[in-house]
mmCIF file of C-alpha atoms in Angstrom:
data_model
loop_
_atom_site.group_PDB
_atom_site.id
_atom_site.type_symbol
_atom_site.label_atom_id
_atom_site.label_comp_id
_atom_site.label_asym_id
_atom_site.label_seq_id
_atom_site.Cartn_x
_atom_site.Cartn_y
_atom_site.Cartn_z
ATOM 1 C CA MET A 1 98.417 109.773 -92.028
ATOM 2 C CA ILE A 2 99.426 105.875 -93.454
ATOM 3 C CA LYS A 3 97.554 104.722 -96.723
ATOM 4 C CA VAL A 4 95.493 101.869 -96.269
ATOM 5 C CA GLY A 5 93.910 99.436 -98.632
ATOM 6 C CA SER A 6 94.759 99.777 -102.272
ATOM 7 C CA GLU A 7 96.932 103.383 -101.552
ATOM 8 C CA ARG A 8 98.876 101.243 -99.626
ATOM 9 C CA GLU A 9 102.698 101.496 -100.778
ATOM 10 C CA ILE A 10 103.952 97.794 -101.488
ATOM 11 C CA THR A 11 107.406 97.962 -99.577
ATOM 12 C CA PHE A 12 109.629 95.594 -96.708
ATOM 13 C CA CYS A 13 111.180 97.106 -94.235
ATOM 14 C CA ARG A 14 112.528 94.763 -91.603
ATOM 15 C CA GLU A 15 113.130 96.571 -88.987
ATOM 16 C CA LEU A 16 108.673 96.636 -88.391
ATOM 17 C CA ARG A 17 109.028 92.804 -87.485
ATOM 18 C CA TYR A 18 111.187 94.046 -84.348
ATOM 19 C CA LYS A 19 109.354 97.284 -83.241
ATOM 20 C CA ARG A 20 105.739 95.638 -84.184
ATOM 21 C CA GLN A 21 103.072 96.721 -81.532
ATOM 22 C CA LYS A 22 105.292 98.609 -79.024
ATOM 23 C CA ASP A 23 105.430 101.379 -81.848
ATOM 24 C CA TYR A 24 102.193 100.973 -83.180
ATOM 25 C CA ASP A 25 100.436 104.801 -83.222
ATOM 26 C CA ILE A 26 96.947 104.342 -84.387
ATOM 27 C CA GLY A 27 97.073 107.861 -84.404
ATOM 28 C CA GLU A 28 98.493 107.494 -87.869
ATOM 29 C CA TYR A 29 96.032 105.629 -89.622
ATOM 30 C CA GLU A 30 93.358 106.978 -91.630
ATOM 31 C CA TYR A 31 89.943 106.743 -89.873
ATOM 32 C CA THR A 32 86.563 108.468 -90.105
ATOM 33 C CA ASN A 33 83.919 110.262 -88.391
ATOM 34 C CA TYR A 34 80.434 108.412 -87.906
ATOM 35 C CA SER A 35 77.344 108.762 -85.526
ATOM 36 C CA PHE A 36 75.804 104.800 -83.919
ATOM 37 C CA PRO A 37 72.008 104.731 -83.200
ATOM 38 C CA GLN A 38 73.149 102.991 -80.364
ATOM 39 C CA CYS A 39 76.554 104.130 -78.577
ATOM 40 C CA GLY A 40 77.033 107.369 -80.499
ATOM 41 C CA ASP A 41 79.904 108.981 -82.062
ATOM 42 C CA LYS A 42 82.795 107.091 -83.095
ATOM 43 C CA LYS A 43 86.169 106.949 -84.828
ATOM 44 C CA VAL A 44 86.024 103.586 -87.776
ATOM 45 C CA TYR A 45 89.338 102.981 -88.419
ATOM 46 C CA LYS A 46 89.039 103.347 -92.539
ATOM 47 C CA ASN A 47 90.325 99.953 -93.560
ATOM 48 C CA PHE A 48 87.690 98.037 -91.240
ATOM 49 C CA ASN A 49 86.550 94.766 -92.440
ATOM 50 C CA PHE A 50 82.912 93.995 -91.346
ATOM 51 C CA SER A 51 82.787 90.527 -90.153
ATOM 52 C CA ILE A 52 79.565 88.109 -90.716
ATOM 53 C CA PHE A 53 79.718 85.159 -88.476
ATOM 54 C CA LEU A 54 76.874 83.415 -89.744
ATOM 55 C CA ASP A 55 76.637 79.908 -87.489
ATOM 56 C CA ASP A 56 78.324 78.690 -85.235
ATOM 57 C CA TYR A 57 77.743 75.271 -86.055
ATOM 58 C CA CYS A 58 80.968 73.334 -88.024
ATOM 59 C CA ASN A 59 81.140 69.613 -88.644
ATOM 60 C CA ALA A 60 84.560 70.577 -87.316
ATOM 61 C CA ASP A 61 86.316 70.179 -84.320
ATOM 62 C CA CYS A 62 89.612 72.419 -84.679
ATOM 63 C CA LYS A 63 92.113 71.754 -81.439
ATOM 64 C CA PHE A 64 93.545 75.173 -82.625
ATOM 65 C CA CYS A 65 89.863 76.765 -82.994
ATOM 66 C CA VAL A 66 89.771 80.565 -83.093
ATOM 67 C CA ALA A 67 85.942 81.333 -82.290
ATOM 68 C CA GLN A 68 86.084 79.165 -79.256
ATOM 69 C CA LEU A 69 89.148 80.528 -78.104
ATOM 70 C CA ARG A 70 88.159 83.835 -78.354
ATOM 71 C CA TYR A 71 85.612 83.843 -75.963
ATOM 72 C CA SER A 72 87.788 81.671 -73.139
ATOM 73 C CA HIS A 73 90.480 84.662 -73.479
ATOM 74 C CA ARG A 74 87.301 86.732 -72.042
ATOM 75 C CA GLN A 75 86.948 84.087 -69.568
ATOM 76 C CA ALA A 76 83.820 83.440 -71.541
ATOM 77 C CA MET A 77 81.856 79.873 -72.578
ATOM 78 C CA TYR A 78 81.541 79.344 -76.527
ATOM 79 C CA ILE A 79 77.786 79.730 -75.698
ATOM 80 C CA LYS A 80 76.177 81.919 -79.179
ATOM 81 C CA PRO A 81 72.362 82.743 -78.698
ATOM 82 C CA ARG A 82 71.334 83.937 -81.799
ATOM 83 C CA ILE A 83 67.953 84.832 -84.002
ATOM 84 C CA GLU A 84 66.201 82.007 -84.831
ATOM 85 C CA ASP A 85 63.633 82.715 -87.301
ATOM 86 C CA ASP A 86 65.305 83.043 -90.459
ATOM 87 C CA MET A 87 62.868 86.057 -92.085
ATOM 88 C CA GLU A 88 64.072 88.137 -88.625
ATOM 89 C CA TYR A 89 67.346 87.472 -89.094
ATOM 90 C CA PHE A 90 68.044 88.422 -92.771
ATOM 91 C CA LYS A 91 65.528 91.531 -91.888
ATOM 92 C CA ARG A 92 67.552 92.293 -88.838
ATOM 93 C CA LEU A 93 71.057 92.000 -90.820
ATOM 94 C CA ASP A 94 69.674 93.933 -93.654
ATOM 95 C CA LYS A 95 69.102 97.586 -91.348
ATOM 96 C CA VAL A 96 72.598 96.592 -90.323
ATOM 97 C CA LEU A 97 74.095 96.488 -93.800
ATOM 98 C CA GLU A 98 72.237 99.777 -94.495
ATOM 99 C CA LEU A 99 73.551 101.417 -91.195
ATOM 100 C CA ILE A 100 77.154 100.458 -92.032
ATOM 101 C CA ARG A 101 77.241 100.689 -95.993
ATOM 102 C CA PRO A 102 78.545 105.028 -96.548
ATOM 103 C CA LEU A 103 81.298 103.925 -94.626
ATOM 104 C CA ASN A 104 82.710 101.219 -97.467
ATOM 105 C CA PRO A 105 83.904 98.405 -95.652
ATOM 106 C CA SER A 106 85.384 94.691 -96.891
ATOM 107 C CA VAL A 107 83.130 92.139 -96.136
ATOM 108 C CA SER A 108 84.093 88.704 -94.513
ATOM 109 C CA ILE A 109 81.880 85.717 -93.756
ATOM 110 C CA THR A 110 83.367 83.254 -90.908
ATOM 111 C CA GLY A 111 81.878 81.202 -88.760
ATOM 112 C CA GLY A 112 81.288 77.919 -87.478
ATOM 113 C CA GLU A 113 81.527 76.573 -90.849
ATOM 114 C CA PRO A 114 80.019 78.854 -93.353
ATOM 115 C CA SER A 115 79.565 76.166 -96.221
ATOM 116 C CA LEU A 116 77.028 74.095 -94.397
ATOM 117 C CA SER A 117 74.767 76.958 -92.963
ATOM 118 C CA PRO A 118 71.159 77.593 -95.085
ATOM 119 C CA LYS A 119 71.320 80.682 -95.056
ATOM 120 C CA LEU A 120 74.806 81.426 -96.607
ATOM 121 C CA LYS A 121 72.760 81.201 -100.376
ATOM 122 C CA GLU A 122 70.565 84.427 -98.863
ATOM 123 C CA VAL A 123 73.511 86.773 -97.542
ATOM 124 C CA ILE A 124 75.664 86.121 -100.215
ATOM 125 C CA ARG A 125 73.777 87.710 -102.261
ATOM 126 C CA MET A 126 72.282 91.079 -99.899
ATOM 127 C CA ILE A 127 75.764 91.507 -99.792
ATOM 128 C CA ASP A 128 76.246 91.760 -103.731
ATOM 129 C CA ASP A 129 73.133 94.064 -103.731
ATOM 130 C CA TYR A 130 74.324 96.923 -101.536
ATOM 131 C CA GLY A 131 77.739 96.247 -103.859
ATOM 132 C CA PHE A 132 80.517 96.301 -100.963
ATOM 133 C CA ARG A 133 83.890 96.569 -102.451
ATOM 134 C CA LYS A 134 85.545 93.303 -101.647
ATOM 135 C CA ARG A 135 84.519 90.218 -100.256
ATOM 136 C CA THR A 136 85.815 87.271 -98.631
ATOM 137 C CA ILE A 137 84.170 83.778 -96.868
ATOM 138 C CA THR A 138 86.534 81.931 -94.982
ATOM 139 C CA THR A 139 85.558 78.232 -94.423
ATOM 140 C CA ASN A 140 87.369 74.489 -94.320
ATOM 141 C CA GLY A 141 85.844 73.791 -97.730
ATOM 142 C CA SER A 142 83.455 70.916 -97.355
ATOM 143 C CA GLY A 143 80.195 72.762 -98.441
ATOM 144 C CA LEU A 144 81.696 74.663 -101.088
ATOM 145 C CA LEU A 145 80.428 71.934 -103.987
ATOM 146 C CA ASN A 146 77.195 71.479 -102.439
ATOM 147 C CA LYS A 147 74.058 72.502 -104.157
ATOM 148 C CA ILE A 148 72.170 74.788 -103.218
ATOM 149 C CA LYS A 149 70.298 75.752 -106.654
ATOM 150 C CA GLY A 150 68.981 74.076 -108.751
ATOM 151 C CA ASN A 151 72.905 73.185 -110.325
ATOM 152 C CA GLU A 152 74.550 75.413 -108.321
ATOM 153 C CA SER A 153 77.031 74.357 -106.049
ATOM 154 C CA VAL A 154 78.284 77.174 -103.457
ATOM 155 C CA ILE A 155 81.132 78.116 -105.073
ATOM 156 C CA ASP A 156 79.596 78.654 -107.911
ATOM 157 C CA GLN A 157 76.991 81.309 -106.032
ATOM 158 C CA LEU A 158 80.112 82.752 -104.976
ATOM 159 C CA ILE A 159 81.111 83.328 -108.085
ATOM 160 C CA ARG A 160 77.463 84.874 -108.737
ATOM 161 C CA TYR A 161 77.415 87.079 -106.801
ATOM 162 C CA ASN A 162 81.133 88.568 -107.626
ATOM 163 C CA TRP A 163 83.121 87.076 -104.794
ATOM 164 C CA ASP A 164 86.312 87.915 -104.729
ATOM 165 C CA HIS A 165 88.849 86.428 -102.014
ATOM 166 C CA LEU A 166 88.114 82.208 -100.999
ATOM 167 C CA ASN A 167 89.993 81.718 -97.222
ATOM 168 C CA ILE A 168 90.155 78.259 -97.119
ATOM 169 C CA SER A 169 91.749 76.275 -93.577
ATOM 170 C CA ARG A 170 94.093 73.299 -94.483
ATOM 171 C CA ALA A 171 96.595 72.378 -91.427
ATOM 172 C CA SER A 172 98.384 69.722 -93.589
ATOM 173 C CA GLU A 173 98.765 68.993 -96.623
ATOM 174 C CA ASN A 174 98.277 65.302 -95.460
ATOM 175 C CA GLU A 175 94.667 63.174 -95.008
ATOM 176 C CA GLU A 176 95.575 61.617 -91.259
ATOM 177 C CA LEU A 177 97.336 64.122 -89.765
ATOM 178 C CA ASN A 178 94.539 66.549 -90.982
ATOM 179 C CA LEU A 179 91.998 64.922 -89.799
ATOM 180 C CA ARG A 180 93.425 64.179 -86.837
ATOM 181 C CA ILE A 181 94.004 67.869 -86.438
ATOM 182 C CA MET A 182 90.781 69.646 -87.224
ATOM 183 C CA ARG A 183 88.341 65.966 -85.817
ATOM 184 C CA TYR A 184 85.714 66.437 -88.675
ATOM 185 C CA HIS A 185 82.566 64.729 -87.226
ATOM 186 C CA LYS A 186 81.418 63.255 -90.750
ATOM 187 C CA GLU A 187 84.039 61.923 -93.051
ATOM 188 C CA GLU A 188 81.738 62.162 -95.976
ATOM 189 C CA GLU A 189 81.555 66.248 -95.234
ATOM 190 C CA TYR A 190 85.354 66.161 -95.082
ATOM 191 C CA CYS A 191 87.046 68.402 -97.714
ATOM 192 C CA ASN A 192 89.653 66.113 -99.087
ATOM 193 C CA ASN A 193 92.661 66.947 -101.623
ATOM 194 C CA GLN A 194 90.992 65.482 -104.420
ATOM 195 C CA MET A 195 88.033 68.173 -103.585
ATOM 196 C CA LEU A 196 90.256 70.624 -103.034
ATOM 197 C CA LYS A 197 92.050 70.209 -106.387
ATOM 198 C CA GLN A 198 87.804 70.064 -108.088
ATOM 199 C CA ILE A 199 87.641 74.001 -106.071
ATOM 200 C CA ILE A 200 91.533 75.176 -106.863
ATOM 201 C CA ASP A 201 90.686 74.641 -110.558
ATOM 202 C CA ILE A 202 87.279 76.268 -110.088
ATOM 203 C CA THR A 203 88.708 79.449 -109.093
ATOM 204 C CA ASN A 204 91.363 79.213 -110.975
ATOM 205 C CA ASN A 205 89.499 79.960 -114.210
ATOM 206 C CA SER A 206 87.052 82.792 -112.012
ATOM 207 C CA PRO A 207 87.484 85.784 -110.801
ATOM 208 C CA LEU A 208 86.494 84.164 -107.443
ATOM 209 C CA LYS A 209 90.908 83.659 -105.543
ATOM 210 C CA HIS A 210 91.483 81.530 -102.740
ATOM 211 C CA ARG A 211 94.138 81.135 -100.611
ATOM 212 C CA LEU A 212 95.320 77.881 -98.322
ATOM 213 C CA SER A 213 95.709 78.933 -94.581
ATOM 214 C CA CYS A 214 97.845 76.645 -92.404
ATOM 215 C CA LEU A 215 98.751 77.483 -88.891
ATOM 216 C CA LEU A 216 102.060 76.789 -87.383
ATOM 217 C CA LEU A 217 101.898 73.505 -84.886
ATOM 218 C CA LYS A 218 104.901 71.644 -83.689
ATOM 219 C CA GLU A 219 103.151 68.298 -84.929
ATOM 220 C CA SER A 220 102.740 69.671 -88.426
ATOM 221 C CA VAL A 221 104.140 72.534 -89.955
ATOM 222 C CA ASN A 222 106.869 73.782 -87.888
ATOM 223 C CA SER A 223 109.868 74.967 -89.942
ATOM 224 C CA VAL A 224 110.614 76.041 -92.885
ATOM 225 C CA ASP A 225 111.459 72.451 -94.251
ATOM 226 C CA ARG A 226 108.242 71.572 -93.928
ATOM 227 C CA ILE A 227 106.650 75.153 -95.198
ATOM 228 C CA LYS A 228 108.868 73.907 -98.374
ATOM 229 C CA GLU A 229 106.440 70.382 -98.505
ATOM 230 C CA TYR A 230 103.611 71.669 -98.144
ATOM 231 C CA LEU A 231 103.648 74.668 -100.717
ATOM 232 C CA GLU A 232 105.001 72.198 -102.992
ATOM 233 C CA PHE A 233 102.414 69.861 -102.536
ATOM 234 C CA TYR A 234 100.166 72.316 -102.596
ATOM 235 C CA ARG A 235 101.527 74.093 -105.667
ATOM 236 C CA GLN A 236 101.406 70.540 -108.284
ATOM 237 C CA MET A 237 97.971 71.276 -107.749
ATOM 238 C CA GLY A 238 97.393 75.131 -108.715
ATOM 239 C CA VAL A 239 97.805 77.014 -105.459
ATOM 240 C CA ASN A 240 98.974 80.634 -105.920
ATOM 241 C CA ASN A 241 98.265 82.029 -102.796
ATOM 242 C CA VAL A 242 99.096 80.727 -98.763
ATOM 243 C CA ILE A 243 99.178 81.777 -94.917
ATOM 244 C CA PHE A 244 100.759 80.482 -92.009
ATOM 245 C CA ARG A 245 99.924 81.892 -88.845
ATOM 246 C CA GLU A 246 101.379 81.852 -85.153
ATOM 247 C CA LEU A 247 99.426 80.667 -82.978
ATOM 248 C CA MET A 248 97.756 83.503 -81.018
ATOM 249 C CA ASP A 249 98.849 84.844 -77.774
ATOM 250 C CA PHE A 250 95.585 84.979 -75.445
ATOM 251 C CA SER A 251 95.633 85.275 -71.542
ATOM 252 C CA LYS A 252 96.772 82.249 -69.183
ATOM 253 C CA ASP A 253 94.024 82.414 -67.377
ATOM 254 C CA ALA A 254 91.666 81.464 -70.323
ATOM 255 C CA VAL A 255 88.607 78.962 -70.061
ATOM 256 C CA ASN A 256 88.863 75.915 -72.001
ATOM 257 C CA THR A 257 91.436 74.409 -70.838
ATOM 258 C CA GLU A 258 91.701 71.059 -73.937
ATOM 259 C CA LYS A 259 91.822 74.097 -77.028
ATOM 260 C CA ILE A 260 94.584 76.429 -74.246
ATOM 261 C CA LYS A 261 96.871 73.302 -73.338
ATOM 262 C CA TYR A 262 97.135 72.028 -77.135
ATOM 263 C CA CYS A 263 98.240 76.138 -78.078
ATOM 264 C CA ILE A 264 100.645 76.454 -75.357
ATOM 265 C CA ASP A 265 102.424 72.597 -76.798
ATOM 266 C CA ASN A 266 101.883 73.377 -79.943
ATOM 267 C CA LYS A 267 103.546 76.444 -80.571
ATOM 268 C CA ILE A 268 105.453 77.439 -82.900
ATOM 269 C CA HIS A 269 107.467 81.143 -83.159
ATOM 270 C CA LEU A 270 107.598 82.708 -86.658
ATOM 271 C CA ASN A 271 110.368 85.222 -85.461
ATOM 272 C CA ASP A 272 112.285 82.085 -85.643
ATOM 273 C CA ILE A 273 110.671 80.842 -88.956
ATOM 274 C CA TRP A 274 111.172 84.277 -90.083
ATOM 275 C CA GLY A 275 114.592 84.584 -89.255
ATOM 276 C CA THR A 276 115.636 81.697 -91.825
ATOM 277 C CA LEU A 277 113.529 82.472 -94.298
ATOM 278 C CA GLU A 278 115.703 85.415 -95.119
ATOM 279 C CA LYS A 279 119.052 82.738 -95.814
ATOM 280 C CA ASP A 280 116.715 81.296 -98.461
ATOM 281 C CA SER A 281 116.913 82.628 -101.117
ATOM 282 C CA GLU A 282 113.783 81.042 -103.394
ATOM 283 C CA PHE A 283 111.705 83.609 -100.715
ATOM 284 C CA ILE A 284 111.862 86.978 -101.543
ATOM 285 C CA PRO A 285 110.188 89.702 -99.586
ATOM 286 C CA TYR A 286 107.515 91.352 -100.490
ATOM 287 C CA LEU A 287 105.300 93.826 -98.570
ATOM 288 C CA ASN A 288 104.371 93.310 -94.285
ATOM 289 C CA ILE A 289 101.703 95.092 -92.617
ATOM 290 C CA LEU A 290 101.632 96.654 -88.701
ATOM 291 C CA GLY A 291 98.179 95.678 -87.427
ATOM 292 C CA TYR A 292 97.101 96.897 -84.082
ATOM 293 C CA TYR A 293 97.457 93.132 -82.824
ATOM 294 C CA TYR A 294 98.139 91.407 -85.426
ATOM 295 C CA TYR A 295 101.923 91.443 -87.632
ATOM 296 C CA VAL A 296 102.222 90.215 -91.210
ATOM 297 C CA GLU A 297 104.657 89.515 -93.730
ATOM 298 C CA ILE A 298 104.736 88.755 -97.168
ATOM 299 C CA TYR A 299 106.746 86.635 -99.708
ATOM 300 C CA LYS A 300 108.031 85.339 -103.053
ATOM 301 C CA TYR A 301 108.028 81.923 -103.968
ATOM 302 C CA HIS A 302 108.577 81.160 -107.558
ATOM 303 C CA GLU A 303 104.502 82.234 -109.255
ATOM 304 C CA MET A 304 103.352 81.514 -105.234
ATOM 305 C CA ILE A 305 102.195 84.768 -102.423
ATOM 306 C CA VAL A 306 103.101 83.584 -99.389
ATOM 307 C CA ALA A 307 101.918 84.908 -96.156
ATOM 308 C CA SER A 308 102.757 84.654 -92.327
ATOM 309 C CA GLU A 309 100.674 86.458 -89.460
ATOM 310 C CA SER A 310 101.036 86.503 -85.991
ATOM 311 C CA ALA A 311 98.616 87.894 -83.245
ATOM 312 C CA ASP A 312 98.424 88.801 -79.620
ATOM 313 C CA LEU A 313 94.770 89.306 -78.365
ATOM 314 C CA ASN A 314 96.001 90.560 -75.100
ATOM 315 C CA GLN A 315 97.600 93.598 -77.189
ATOM 316 C CA GLN A 316 93.818 94.052 -79.197
ATOM 317 C CA TYR A 317 92.248 94.913 -75.839
ATOM 318 C CA VAL A 318 95.321 96.854 -74.466
ATOM 319 C CA GLU A 319 95.182 99.189 -77.661
ATOM 320 C CA LYS A 320 91.236 99.149 -77.575
ATOM 321 C CA GLU A 321 91.633 100.154 -73.768
ATOM 322 C CA LYS A 322 93.529 103.090 -74.843
ATOM 323 C CA HIS A 323 91.112 104.219 -77.480
ATOM 324 C CA LYS A 324 87.741 103.432 -76.373
ATOM 325 C CA ASP A 325 86.491 105.619 -78.776
ATOM 326 C CA MET A 326 87.999 104.230 -81.903
ATOM 327 C CA VAL A 327 86.455 100.936 -83.951
ATOM 328 C CA TYR A 328 89.277 98.428 -85.409
ATOM 329 C CA GLU A 329 86.689 96.318 -86.615
ATOM 330 C CA MET A 330 83.016 95.428 -86.816
ATOM 331 C CA ILE A 331 81.331 91.935 -86.230
ATOM 332 C CA PHE A 332 77.617 90.968 -86.907
ATOM 333 C CA HIS A 333 76.540 88.070 -84.758
ATOM 334 C CA PRO A 334 73.732 85.767 -84.562
ATOM 335 C CA ASN A 335 71.731 87.189 -82.119
ATOM 336 C CA GLY A 336 72.164 90.371 -84.417
ATOM 337 C CA ASN A 337 74.476 92.469 -81.977
ATOM 338 C CA LEU A 338 76.265 94.341 -83.770
ATOM 339 C CA CYS A 339 79.588 95.111 -82.261
ATOM 340 C CA GLY A 340 83.586 96.168 -82.064
ATOM 341 C CA SER A 341 83.917 92.576 -80.603
ATOM 342 C CA TRP A 342 84.039 89.053 -81.610
ATOM 343 C CA VAL A 343 81.962 88.558 -78.233
ATOM 344 C CA ASP A 344 78.518 88.913 -78.530
ATOM 345 C CA SER A 345 78.345 91.240 -75.864
ATOM 346 C CA GLU A 346 81.177 93.754 -75.482
ATOM 347 C CA GLU A 347 81.616 96.641 -77.625
ATOM 348 C CA ILE A 348 78.308 96.611 -78.365
ATOM 349 C CA LEU A 349 77.679 99.100 -81.149
ATOM 350 C CA ASP A 350 74.183 98.624 -82.406
ATOM 351 C CA GLY A 351 72.016 96.280 -79.802
ATOM 352 C CA TYR A 352 69.304 93.918 -81.764
ATOM 353 C CA LYS A 353 66.213 94.400 -79.501
#
């Protein structure tokens, strides 16, 4: 069986890049048998991630929004019903946390823009009460310096409640271009580079680790030279961890034509990038990882860790169809459903009534 998590062997196998999902076999990976109240017995991938989709509100309207594309891929409109009463929401979340705690997953909070959600403070405390082993929040950074308790900011609370990883989305080091791509509704809520520098300084002096996340786009970071420009800009700011992502492949019948067209027109293929990286002595291969619908290569660039990821939503559903008794990940949706899917009406493991 292939070891995962802290037991993973650190190796880089170039051939894995070309095998990818064609040779992926979930049977080689470790899993746990588990019984869910609603759907019964399932096999659960041992290193699965439990995601809390905290709120669908976002202060930006990114042209490449992954949350919306996951729904569009299933020919569904991005409309997320929710539990309106906060106390009822927390009660339901507590029940789900108790249900999955024996499986010891990593935990992440996403959205929407979670740093602006009034629920965030209570949710990060609840996660700490249950002692989950690895905790990550994905954000555009807008609300991280906002005060939510006395003199404490959102990022102060993340540190106090033992969060491990902070992922910040940033499409370009250039402010004007980043604003144009991510389309913030209110400029005062925008996480500019000056604010980002404060956040990086805080993380570099705390146990909370940061990582910038950048989509490869024809109109922005589109080559190894542009990757280096992005890295060098943020390296001077103290950033030490960055991931570059290829726009996901998806069903060509997907709804939301504006964002679908943007993704088609702006697609940069990582195979081309990787071919160039191989010839660049500044990038040292470190680790590559094959997942059930994604593939990741990790390099060392001076003192920085640089990851790169491609993903295919079509492959995700092909794999799930082949192994209907396997749970690869779990998502808690605003409507209270615990699902094995990012769509809140699919693969319901424990539904909210």
